[in-house]
Coordinates of C-alpha atoms in Angstrom, one line a residue:
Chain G
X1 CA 84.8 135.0 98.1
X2 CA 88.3 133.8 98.1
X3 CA 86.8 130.8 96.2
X4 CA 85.6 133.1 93.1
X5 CA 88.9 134.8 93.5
X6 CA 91.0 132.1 92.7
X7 CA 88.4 130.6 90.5
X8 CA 89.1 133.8 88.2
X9 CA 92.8 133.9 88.9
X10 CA 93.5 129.6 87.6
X11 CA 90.7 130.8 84.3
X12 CA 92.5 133.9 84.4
X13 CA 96.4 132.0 83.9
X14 CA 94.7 129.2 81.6
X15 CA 93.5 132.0 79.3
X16 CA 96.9 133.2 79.2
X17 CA 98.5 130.4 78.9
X18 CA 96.3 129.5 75.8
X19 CA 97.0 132.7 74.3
X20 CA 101.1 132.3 74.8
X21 CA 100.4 128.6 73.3
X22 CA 98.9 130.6 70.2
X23 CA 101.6 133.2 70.3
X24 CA 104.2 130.6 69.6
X25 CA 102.1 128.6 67.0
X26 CA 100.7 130.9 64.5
X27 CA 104.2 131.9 63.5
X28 CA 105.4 128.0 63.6
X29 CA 102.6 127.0 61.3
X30 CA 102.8 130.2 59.0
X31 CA 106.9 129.5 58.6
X32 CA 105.4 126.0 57.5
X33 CA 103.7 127.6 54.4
X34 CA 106.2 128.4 52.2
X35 CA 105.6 131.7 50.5
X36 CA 104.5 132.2 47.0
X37 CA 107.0 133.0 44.5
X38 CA 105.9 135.4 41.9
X39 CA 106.7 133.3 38.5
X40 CA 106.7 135.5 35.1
X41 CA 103.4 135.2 33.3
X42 CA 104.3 133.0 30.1
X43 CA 102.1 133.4 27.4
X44 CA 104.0 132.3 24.4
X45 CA 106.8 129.3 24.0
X46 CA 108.6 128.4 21.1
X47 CA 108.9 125.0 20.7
X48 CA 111.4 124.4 18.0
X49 CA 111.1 123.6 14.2
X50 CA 107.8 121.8 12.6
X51 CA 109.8 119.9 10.0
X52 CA 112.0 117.9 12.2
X53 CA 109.2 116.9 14.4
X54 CA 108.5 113.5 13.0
X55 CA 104.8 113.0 12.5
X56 CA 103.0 110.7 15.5
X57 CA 105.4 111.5 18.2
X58 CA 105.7 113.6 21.4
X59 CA 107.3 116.0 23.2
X60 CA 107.0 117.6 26.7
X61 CA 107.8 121.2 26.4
X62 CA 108.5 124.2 29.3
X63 CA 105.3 126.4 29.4
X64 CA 107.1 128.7 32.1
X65 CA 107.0 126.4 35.3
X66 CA 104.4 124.2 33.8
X67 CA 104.7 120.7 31.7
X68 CA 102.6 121.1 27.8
X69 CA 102.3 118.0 25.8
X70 CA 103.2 118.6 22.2
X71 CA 102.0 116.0 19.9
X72 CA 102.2 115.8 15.9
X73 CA 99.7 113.6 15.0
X74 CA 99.8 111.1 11.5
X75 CA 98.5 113.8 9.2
X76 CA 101.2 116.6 10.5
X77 CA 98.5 118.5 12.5
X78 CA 99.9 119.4 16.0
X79 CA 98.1 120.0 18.9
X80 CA 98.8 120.9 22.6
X81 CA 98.0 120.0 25.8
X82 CA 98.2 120.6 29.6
X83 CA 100.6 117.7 30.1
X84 CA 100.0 117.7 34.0
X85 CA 97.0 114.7 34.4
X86 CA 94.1 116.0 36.0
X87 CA 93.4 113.1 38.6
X88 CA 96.8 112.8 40.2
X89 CA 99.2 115.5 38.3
X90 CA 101.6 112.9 36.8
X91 CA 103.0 113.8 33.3
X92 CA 101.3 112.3 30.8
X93 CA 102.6 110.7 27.4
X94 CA 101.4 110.1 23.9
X95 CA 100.7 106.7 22.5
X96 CA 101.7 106.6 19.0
X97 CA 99.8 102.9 18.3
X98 CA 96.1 104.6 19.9
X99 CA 96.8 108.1 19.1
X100 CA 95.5 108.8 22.5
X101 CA 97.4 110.8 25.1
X102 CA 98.1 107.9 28.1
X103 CA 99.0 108.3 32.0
X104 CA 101.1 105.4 33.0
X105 CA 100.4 106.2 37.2
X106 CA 96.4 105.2 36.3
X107 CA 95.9 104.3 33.3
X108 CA 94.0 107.7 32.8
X109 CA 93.2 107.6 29.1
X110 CA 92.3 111.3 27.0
X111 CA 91.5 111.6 23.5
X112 CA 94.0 114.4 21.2
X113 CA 91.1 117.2 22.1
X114 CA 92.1 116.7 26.0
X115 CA 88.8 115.0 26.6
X116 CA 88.9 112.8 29.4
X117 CA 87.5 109.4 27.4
X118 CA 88.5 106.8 30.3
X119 CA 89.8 106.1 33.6
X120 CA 89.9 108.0 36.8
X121 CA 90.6 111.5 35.4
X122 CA 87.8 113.8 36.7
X123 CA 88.7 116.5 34.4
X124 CA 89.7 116.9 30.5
X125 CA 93.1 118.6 30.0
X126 CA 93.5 122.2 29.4
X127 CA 94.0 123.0 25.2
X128 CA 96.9 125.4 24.1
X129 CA 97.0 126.8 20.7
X130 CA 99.4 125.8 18.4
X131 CA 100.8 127.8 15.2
X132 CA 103.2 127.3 12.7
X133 CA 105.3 130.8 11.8
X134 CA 108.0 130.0 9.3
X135 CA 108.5 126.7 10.6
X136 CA 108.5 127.5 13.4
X137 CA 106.4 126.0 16.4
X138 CA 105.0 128.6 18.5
X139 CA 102.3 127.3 21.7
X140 CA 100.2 130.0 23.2
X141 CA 97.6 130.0 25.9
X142 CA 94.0 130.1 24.8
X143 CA 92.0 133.5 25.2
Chain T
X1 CA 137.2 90.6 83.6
X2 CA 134.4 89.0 85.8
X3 CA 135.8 90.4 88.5
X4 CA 135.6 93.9 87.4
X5 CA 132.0 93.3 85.6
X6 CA 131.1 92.3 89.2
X7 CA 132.8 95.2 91.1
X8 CA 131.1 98.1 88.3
X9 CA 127.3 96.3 88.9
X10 CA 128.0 97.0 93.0
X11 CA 129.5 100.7 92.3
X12 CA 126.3 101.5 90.5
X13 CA 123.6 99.3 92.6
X14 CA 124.7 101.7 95.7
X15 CA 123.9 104.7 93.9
X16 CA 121.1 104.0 91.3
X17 CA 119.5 100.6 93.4
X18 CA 119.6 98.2 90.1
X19 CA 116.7 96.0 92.1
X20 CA 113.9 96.5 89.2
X21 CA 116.6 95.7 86.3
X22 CA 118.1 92.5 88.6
X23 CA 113.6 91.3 88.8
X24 CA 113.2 92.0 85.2
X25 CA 116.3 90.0 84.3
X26 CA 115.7 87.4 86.9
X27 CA 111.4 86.8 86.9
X28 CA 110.7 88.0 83.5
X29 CA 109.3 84.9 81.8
X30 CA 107.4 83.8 78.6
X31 CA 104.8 81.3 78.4
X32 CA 105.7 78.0 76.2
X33 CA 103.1 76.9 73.8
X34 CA 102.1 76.2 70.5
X35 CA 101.7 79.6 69.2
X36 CA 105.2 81.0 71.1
X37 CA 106.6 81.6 67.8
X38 CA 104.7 84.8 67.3
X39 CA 106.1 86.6 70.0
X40 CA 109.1 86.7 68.2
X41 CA 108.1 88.9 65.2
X42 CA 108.2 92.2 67.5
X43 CA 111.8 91.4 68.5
X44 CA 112.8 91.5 65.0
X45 CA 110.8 94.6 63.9
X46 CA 113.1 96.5 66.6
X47 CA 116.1 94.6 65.6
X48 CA 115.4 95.6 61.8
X49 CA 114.9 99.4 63.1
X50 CA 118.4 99.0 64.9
X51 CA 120.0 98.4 61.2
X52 CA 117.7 101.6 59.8
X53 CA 119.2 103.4 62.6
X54 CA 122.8 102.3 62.0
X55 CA 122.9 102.1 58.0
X56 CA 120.5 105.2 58.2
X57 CA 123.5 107.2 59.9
X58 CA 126.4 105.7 57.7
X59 CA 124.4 107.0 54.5
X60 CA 124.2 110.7 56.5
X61 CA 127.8 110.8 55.9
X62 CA 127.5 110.8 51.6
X63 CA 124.0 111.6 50.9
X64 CA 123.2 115.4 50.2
X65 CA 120.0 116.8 49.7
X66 CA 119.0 119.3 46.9
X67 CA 117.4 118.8 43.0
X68 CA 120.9 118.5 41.8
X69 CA 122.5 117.2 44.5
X70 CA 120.6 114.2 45.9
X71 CA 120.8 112.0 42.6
X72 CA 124.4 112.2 42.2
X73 CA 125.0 111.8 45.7
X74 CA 122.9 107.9 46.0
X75 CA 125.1 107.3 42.8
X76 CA 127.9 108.5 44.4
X77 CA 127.6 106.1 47.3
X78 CA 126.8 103.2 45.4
X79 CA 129.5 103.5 43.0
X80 CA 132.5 105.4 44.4
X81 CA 132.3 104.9 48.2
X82 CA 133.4 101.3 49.1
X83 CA 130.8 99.1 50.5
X84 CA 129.0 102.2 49.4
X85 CA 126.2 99.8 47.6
X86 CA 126.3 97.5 50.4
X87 CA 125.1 100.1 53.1
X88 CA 122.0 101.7 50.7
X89 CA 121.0 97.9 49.4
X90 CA 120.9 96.8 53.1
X91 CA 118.9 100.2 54.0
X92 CA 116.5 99.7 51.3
X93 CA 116.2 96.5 52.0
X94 CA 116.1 96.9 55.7
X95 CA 113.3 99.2 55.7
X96 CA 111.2 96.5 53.3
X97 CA 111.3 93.9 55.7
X98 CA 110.7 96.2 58.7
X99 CA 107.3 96.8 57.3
X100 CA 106.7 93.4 56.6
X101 CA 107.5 92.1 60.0
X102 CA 105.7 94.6 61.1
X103 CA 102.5 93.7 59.7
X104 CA 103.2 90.2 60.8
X105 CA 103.5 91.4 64.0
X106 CA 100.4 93.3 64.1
X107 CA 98.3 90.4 62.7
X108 CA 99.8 88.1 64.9
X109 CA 98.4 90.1 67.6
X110 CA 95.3 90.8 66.5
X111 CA 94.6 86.9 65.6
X112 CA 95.6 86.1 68.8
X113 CA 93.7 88.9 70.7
X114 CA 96.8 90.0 72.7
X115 CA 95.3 93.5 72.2
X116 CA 92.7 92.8 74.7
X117 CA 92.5 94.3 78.3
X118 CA 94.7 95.3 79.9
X119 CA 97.2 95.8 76.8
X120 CA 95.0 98.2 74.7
X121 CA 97.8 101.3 74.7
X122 CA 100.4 98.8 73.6
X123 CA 97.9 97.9 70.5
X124 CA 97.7 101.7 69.8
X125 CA 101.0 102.5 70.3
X126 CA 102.1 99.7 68.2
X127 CA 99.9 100.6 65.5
X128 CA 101.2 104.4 65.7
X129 CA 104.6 102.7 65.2
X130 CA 103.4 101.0 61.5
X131 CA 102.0 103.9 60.3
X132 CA 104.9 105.8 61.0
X133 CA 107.2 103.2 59.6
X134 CA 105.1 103.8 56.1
X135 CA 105.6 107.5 56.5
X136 CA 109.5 106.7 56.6
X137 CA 109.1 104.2 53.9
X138 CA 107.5 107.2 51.8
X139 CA 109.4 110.0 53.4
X140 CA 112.7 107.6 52.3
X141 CA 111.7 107.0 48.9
X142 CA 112.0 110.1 47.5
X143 CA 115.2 110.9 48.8
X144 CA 117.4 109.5 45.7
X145 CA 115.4 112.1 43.6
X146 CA 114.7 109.5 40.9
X147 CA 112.0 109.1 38.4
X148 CA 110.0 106.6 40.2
X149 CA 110.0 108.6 43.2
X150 CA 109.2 111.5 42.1
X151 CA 106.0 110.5 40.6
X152 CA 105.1 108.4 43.6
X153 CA 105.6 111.7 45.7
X154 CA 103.5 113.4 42.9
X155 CA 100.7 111.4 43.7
X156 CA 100.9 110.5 47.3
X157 CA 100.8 114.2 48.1
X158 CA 98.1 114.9 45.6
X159 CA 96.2 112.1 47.7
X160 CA 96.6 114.4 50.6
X161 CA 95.3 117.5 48.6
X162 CA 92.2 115.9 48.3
X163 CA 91.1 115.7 52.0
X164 CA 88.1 117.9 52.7
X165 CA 89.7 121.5 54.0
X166 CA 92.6 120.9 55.4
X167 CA 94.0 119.2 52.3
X168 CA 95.4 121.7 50.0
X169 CA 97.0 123.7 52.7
X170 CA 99.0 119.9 54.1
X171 CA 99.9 119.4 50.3
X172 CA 101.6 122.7 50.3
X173 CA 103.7 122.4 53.6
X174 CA 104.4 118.6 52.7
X175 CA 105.5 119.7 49.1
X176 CA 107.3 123.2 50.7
X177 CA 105.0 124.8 47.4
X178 CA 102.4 123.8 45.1
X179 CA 104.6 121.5 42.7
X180 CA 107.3 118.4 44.0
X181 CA 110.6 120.5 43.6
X182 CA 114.0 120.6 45.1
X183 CA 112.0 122.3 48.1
X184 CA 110.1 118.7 48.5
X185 CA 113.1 117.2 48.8
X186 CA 114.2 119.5 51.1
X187 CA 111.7 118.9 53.8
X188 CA 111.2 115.1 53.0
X189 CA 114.9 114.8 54.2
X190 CA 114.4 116.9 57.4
X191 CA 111.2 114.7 58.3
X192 CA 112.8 111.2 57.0
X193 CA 116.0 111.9 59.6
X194 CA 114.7 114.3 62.1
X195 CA 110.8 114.8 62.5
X196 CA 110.3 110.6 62.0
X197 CA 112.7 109.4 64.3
X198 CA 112.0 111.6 67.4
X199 CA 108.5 111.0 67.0
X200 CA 109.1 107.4 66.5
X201 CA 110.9 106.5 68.8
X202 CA 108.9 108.0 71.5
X203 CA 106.3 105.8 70.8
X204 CA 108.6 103.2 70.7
X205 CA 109.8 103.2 73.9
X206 CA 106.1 103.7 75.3
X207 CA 105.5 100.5 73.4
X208 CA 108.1 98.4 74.6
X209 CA 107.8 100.1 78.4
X210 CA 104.0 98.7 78.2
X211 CA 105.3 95.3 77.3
X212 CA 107.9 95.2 80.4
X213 CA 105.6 96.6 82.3
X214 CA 102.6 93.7 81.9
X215 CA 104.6 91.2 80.5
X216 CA 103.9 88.8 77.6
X217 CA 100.5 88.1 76.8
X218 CA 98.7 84.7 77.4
X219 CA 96.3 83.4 75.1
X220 CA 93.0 81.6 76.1
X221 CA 93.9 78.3 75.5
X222 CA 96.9 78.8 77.7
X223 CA 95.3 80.6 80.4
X224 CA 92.8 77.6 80.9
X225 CA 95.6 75.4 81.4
X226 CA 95.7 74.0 85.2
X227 CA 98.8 75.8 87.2
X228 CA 100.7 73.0 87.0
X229 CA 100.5 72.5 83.3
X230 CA 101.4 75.8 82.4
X231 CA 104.8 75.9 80.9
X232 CA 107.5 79.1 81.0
X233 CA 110.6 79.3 79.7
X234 CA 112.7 82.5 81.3
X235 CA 113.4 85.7 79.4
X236 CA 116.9 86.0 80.3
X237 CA 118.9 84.2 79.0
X238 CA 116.7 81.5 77.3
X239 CA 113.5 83.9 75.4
X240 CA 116.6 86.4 74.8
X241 CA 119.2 84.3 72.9
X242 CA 116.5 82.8 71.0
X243 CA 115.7 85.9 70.2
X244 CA 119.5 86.4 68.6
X245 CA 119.7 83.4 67.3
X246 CA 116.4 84.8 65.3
X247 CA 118.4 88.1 64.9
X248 CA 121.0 86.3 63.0
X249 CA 119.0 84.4 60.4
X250 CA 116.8 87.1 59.5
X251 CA 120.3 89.0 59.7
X252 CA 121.9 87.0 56.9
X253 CA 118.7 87.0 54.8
X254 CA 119.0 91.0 55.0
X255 CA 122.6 90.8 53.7
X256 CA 121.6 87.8 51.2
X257 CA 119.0 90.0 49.3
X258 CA 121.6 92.8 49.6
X259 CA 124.1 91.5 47.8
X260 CA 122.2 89.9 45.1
X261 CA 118.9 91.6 44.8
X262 CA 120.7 95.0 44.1
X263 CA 118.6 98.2 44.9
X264 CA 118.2 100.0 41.5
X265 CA 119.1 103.6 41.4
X266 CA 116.6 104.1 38.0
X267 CA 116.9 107.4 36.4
X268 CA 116.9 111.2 37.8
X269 CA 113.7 112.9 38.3
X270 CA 112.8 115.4 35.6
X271 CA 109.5 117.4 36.4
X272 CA 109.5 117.6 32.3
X273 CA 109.0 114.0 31.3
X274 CA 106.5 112.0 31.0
X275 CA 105.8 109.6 33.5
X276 CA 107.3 105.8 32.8
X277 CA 105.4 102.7 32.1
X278 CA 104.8 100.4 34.6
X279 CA 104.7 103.2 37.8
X280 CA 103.8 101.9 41.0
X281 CA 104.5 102.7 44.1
X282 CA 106.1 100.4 47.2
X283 CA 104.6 96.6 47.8
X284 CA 103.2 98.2 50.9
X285 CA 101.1 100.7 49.4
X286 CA 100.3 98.7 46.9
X287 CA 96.7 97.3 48.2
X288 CA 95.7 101.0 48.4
X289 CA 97.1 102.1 44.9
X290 CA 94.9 99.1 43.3
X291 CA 91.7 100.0 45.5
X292 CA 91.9 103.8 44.2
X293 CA 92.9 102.5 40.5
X294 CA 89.5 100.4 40.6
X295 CA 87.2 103.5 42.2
X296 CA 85.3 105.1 38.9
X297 CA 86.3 108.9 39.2
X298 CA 82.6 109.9 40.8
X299 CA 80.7 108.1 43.3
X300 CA 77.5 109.6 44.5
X301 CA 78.4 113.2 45.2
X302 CA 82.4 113.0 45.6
X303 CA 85.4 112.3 44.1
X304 CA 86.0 108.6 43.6
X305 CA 89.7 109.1 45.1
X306 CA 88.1 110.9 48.0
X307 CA 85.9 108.4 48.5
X308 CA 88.9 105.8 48.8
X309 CA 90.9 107.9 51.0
X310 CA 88.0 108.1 53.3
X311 CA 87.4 104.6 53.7
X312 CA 90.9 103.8 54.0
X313 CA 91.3 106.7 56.9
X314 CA 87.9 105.7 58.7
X315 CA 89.0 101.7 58.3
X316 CA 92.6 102.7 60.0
X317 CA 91.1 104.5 62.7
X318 CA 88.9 101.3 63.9
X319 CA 91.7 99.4 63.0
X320 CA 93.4 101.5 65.9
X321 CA 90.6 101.5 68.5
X322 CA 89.4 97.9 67.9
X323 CA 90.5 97.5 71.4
X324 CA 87.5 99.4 72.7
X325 CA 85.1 98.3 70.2
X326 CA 82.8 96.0 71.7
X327 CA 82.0 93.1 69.6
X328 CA 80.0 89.8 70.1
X329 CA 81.3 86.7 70.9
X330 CA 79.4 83.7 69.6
X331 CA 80.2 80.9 71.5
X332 CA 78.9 78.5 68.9
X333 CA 80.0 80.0 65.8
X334 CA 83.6 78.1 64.4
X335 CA 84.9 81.5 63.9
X336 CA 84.7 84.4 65.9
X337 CA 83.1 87.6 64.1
X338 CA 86.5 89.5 65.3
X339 CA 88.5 87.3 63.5
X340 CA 86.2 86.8 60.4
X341 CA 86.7 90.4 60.0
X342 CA 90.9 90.0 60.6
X343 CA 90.8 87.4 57.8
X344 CA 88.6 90.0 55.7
X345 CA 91.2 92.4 56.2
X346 CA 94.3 90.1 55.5
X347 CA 92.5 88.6 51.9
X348 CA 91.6 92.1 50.9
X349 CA 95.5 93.4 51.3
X350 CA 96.9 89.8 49.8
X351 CA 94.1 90.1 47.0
X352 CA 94.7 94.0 45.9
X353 CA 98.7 93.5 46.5
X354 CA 98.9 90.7 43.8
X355 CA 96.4 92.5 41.5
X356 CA 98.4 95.4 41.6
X357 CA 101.4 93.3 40.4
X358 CA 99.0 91.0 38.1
X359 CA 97.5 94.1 36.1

């Protein structure tokens, strides 16, 4: 009897005890996550003037909070891309003698469409549209 | 002097009984042999930590944390402060040569099976202490907020994003958000001087209790040595000031590569450029970079990266308990299986280290 009695009393104070641990760990680990920031949807950045972008060259430009690769190619077309590579999220560059867009951290290679042509990258990188409005460069998110 | 030396040891024997530090100082000894040179490297692994520690504090003074702080405090230090240069080269460099020791250390250990019975914890604990050094090595390297660092963050952290479930929710509390930002930085500092030393140096003090505590290892050949052949030399003062006199040299090669292999400073992070040619991370990490850079992106069913990170986890781990592993001894083989796989290990690190360079 007094066997089963302490028995229940020692599961009793360890269940307690548990629960107190827990008490002061959930809010340690949730103060750990840091809380998500609303950012302003961007849907549209301007991205200076066509004509003095020089043809096959580069630029990184501020979608909101996110890096977009802006590349004139030889024949004046422009396209844009997710700059952020889709293995290990360094910023990627253009490479004016392949026309291909390079990383430097992997040697992840894409072709000017995004496509992931060699390397580790898993994925291809996301396409922005890009307009021209009275010179003007204007990037936009697709759909 | 003597006299007053002599007259403080008494006033504290009576009340604290100094009998265990007087047998320590008196009967600690260390075998002689051929191989005695190796159980120096773990004396100058501390003493390197001792010059983390010290230089570690002095840059505490300057540095500041923050996106546009942190840069322009390093350059502050090593261009307006006076010896300002002198106290980050000798940190950087410090912390270099504190992993490589360290890794001498371990390998000495392992090829000399010190790790055996009874000193299994201080294996264990000693490996805890490497991979915590890396995690200071990592922790440090971001803290000047330059370009180099701030991609190698970029990717080390997206390494840990790609463990199975856990992952993405460690990437977010090491990063403080999804992205490296100011907020990285933030918390990198808090680990780097807080979190890493208090954790590190409790395992470092288990570590060098355990070695007190059984004393320095024998190897075989040693231990089949007749009594009367075997050879000591005492720890106090003969081990100890070779010791220093070890301290010393590896003391004035630390300030030797300080003052003429300058620590570069690079240029400031900017989360909106592309990343530089040539990117790679620390010598140390280096093996692993190269292993992941030659993984195709699939293998089988998983990520090729996740597939590296795997192995490299699951290989630590039995790196860590190879104490308890229970391997066969072939009595007639030249070499060992144990130490077959130990030279495995050591050609596979040399290899990737000077491919990484190489390519």
């Amino acid at each position: 009897m007094l066997q089963s009695r302490r028995k229940f009393l020692n599961s009793l104070l360890s269940l307690s005890g548990i629960a107190g641990l827990a008490a002061i760990l959930y809010p340690v680990f949730t103060y750990m996550l840091p809380p998500k920031t609303t950012e302003p949807k961007v849907n549209l950045v301007k991205a200076g003037m066509a004509s003095e972008f020089p043809n096959n060259s580069y630029k990184i430009v501020k979608f909101g909070r996110k890096p977009v690769i802006l590349v004139k190619t030889e024949d004046g077309q422009f396209k844009a891309l997710s700059a952020v590579c889709t293995h290990l999220e360094c910023i990627v560059q253009y490479k004016s003698d392949t026309h291909q867009i390079w990383c430097a951290c992997h040697n992840g290679i894409y072709d000017l469409n995004g496509r992931n042509v060699s390397g580790p990258p898993p994925r291809p990188l996301t396409q922005y549209n890009v307009k021209v409005v009275k010179d003007e460069i204007i990037i936009t998110t697709i759909g | 002097m003597k006299k007053f030396t002599t007259n403080l040891v008494s006033w504290l024997d009576e009340r604290f009984d100094l009998t265990p530090v007087r047998n320590l100082l008196q009967h600690k000894k260390v075998p002689a042999h051929k191989y005695s040179f190796w159980y120096y490297l773990g004396g100058v692994t501390l003493f390197l930590f001792f010059i983390q520690l010290v230089t570690g504090i002095l840059l505490l003074l300057y540095y500041r944390p923050g996106e546009d702080s942190a840069y322009e405090s390093v350059r502050f230090i090593v261009t307006e402060v006076k010896f300002g240069w002198l106290i980050r080269n000798v940190h950087s460099w410090s912390a270099n040569l504190l992993v490589f020791f360290a890794f001498l250390h371990m390998f000495s250990v392992f090829f000399s099976k010190s790790y055996k019975k009874p000193r299994e914890l201080t294996w264990v604990t000693g490996f805890i202490i490497l991979v915590f050094s890396l995690a200071f090595g990592f922790s440090g390297y971001l803290l000047p907020w330059n370009e180099l660092a701030f991609f190698a963050t970029k990717v080390g952290t997206d390494i840990v994003g790609i463990l199975p479930v856990v992952g993405e929710k460690l990437k977010v509390i090491l990063r403080g958000g999804e992205d490296v930002t100011g907020a990285t930085l933030s918390r990198f500092f808090g680990i780097h001087v807080a979190i890493l030393p208090a954790i590190f140096t409790f395992f470092l003090v288990l570590h060098l209790l355990f070695i007190q505590r059984q004393g320095m290892h024998e190897p075989e050949h040693f231990n089949n040595l007749p009594e009367e052949k075997k050879k000591y030399i005492s720890f106090f003062p003969d081990f100890a000031l070779r010791d220093a006199l070890l301290w010393l040299i590896v003391f004035d090669i630390l300030i030797f590569l300080a003052l003429y292999f300058p620590w570069e400073l690079g240029n400031k992070a900017d989360p909106f450029s592309a990343a530089p040619e040539g990117i790679r991370p620390e010598w140390y990490f280096m093996f692993m970079f190269q292993t992941l850079k030659f993984l195709p992106a699939h293998i089988v069913f998983i990520d090729g990266e996740l597939f590296g990170v795997l192995v490299f986890g699951i290989a630590g781990l039995v790196w860590m308990l190879i104490p308890f592993i229970k391997i066969k001894e072939r009595p007639n083989w030249k070499i060992q299986p144990i130490t077959f796989i130990g030279i495995v290990v050591v050609v596979f690190i040399v290899l990737m280290t000077i491919l990484g360079y190489l390519l």
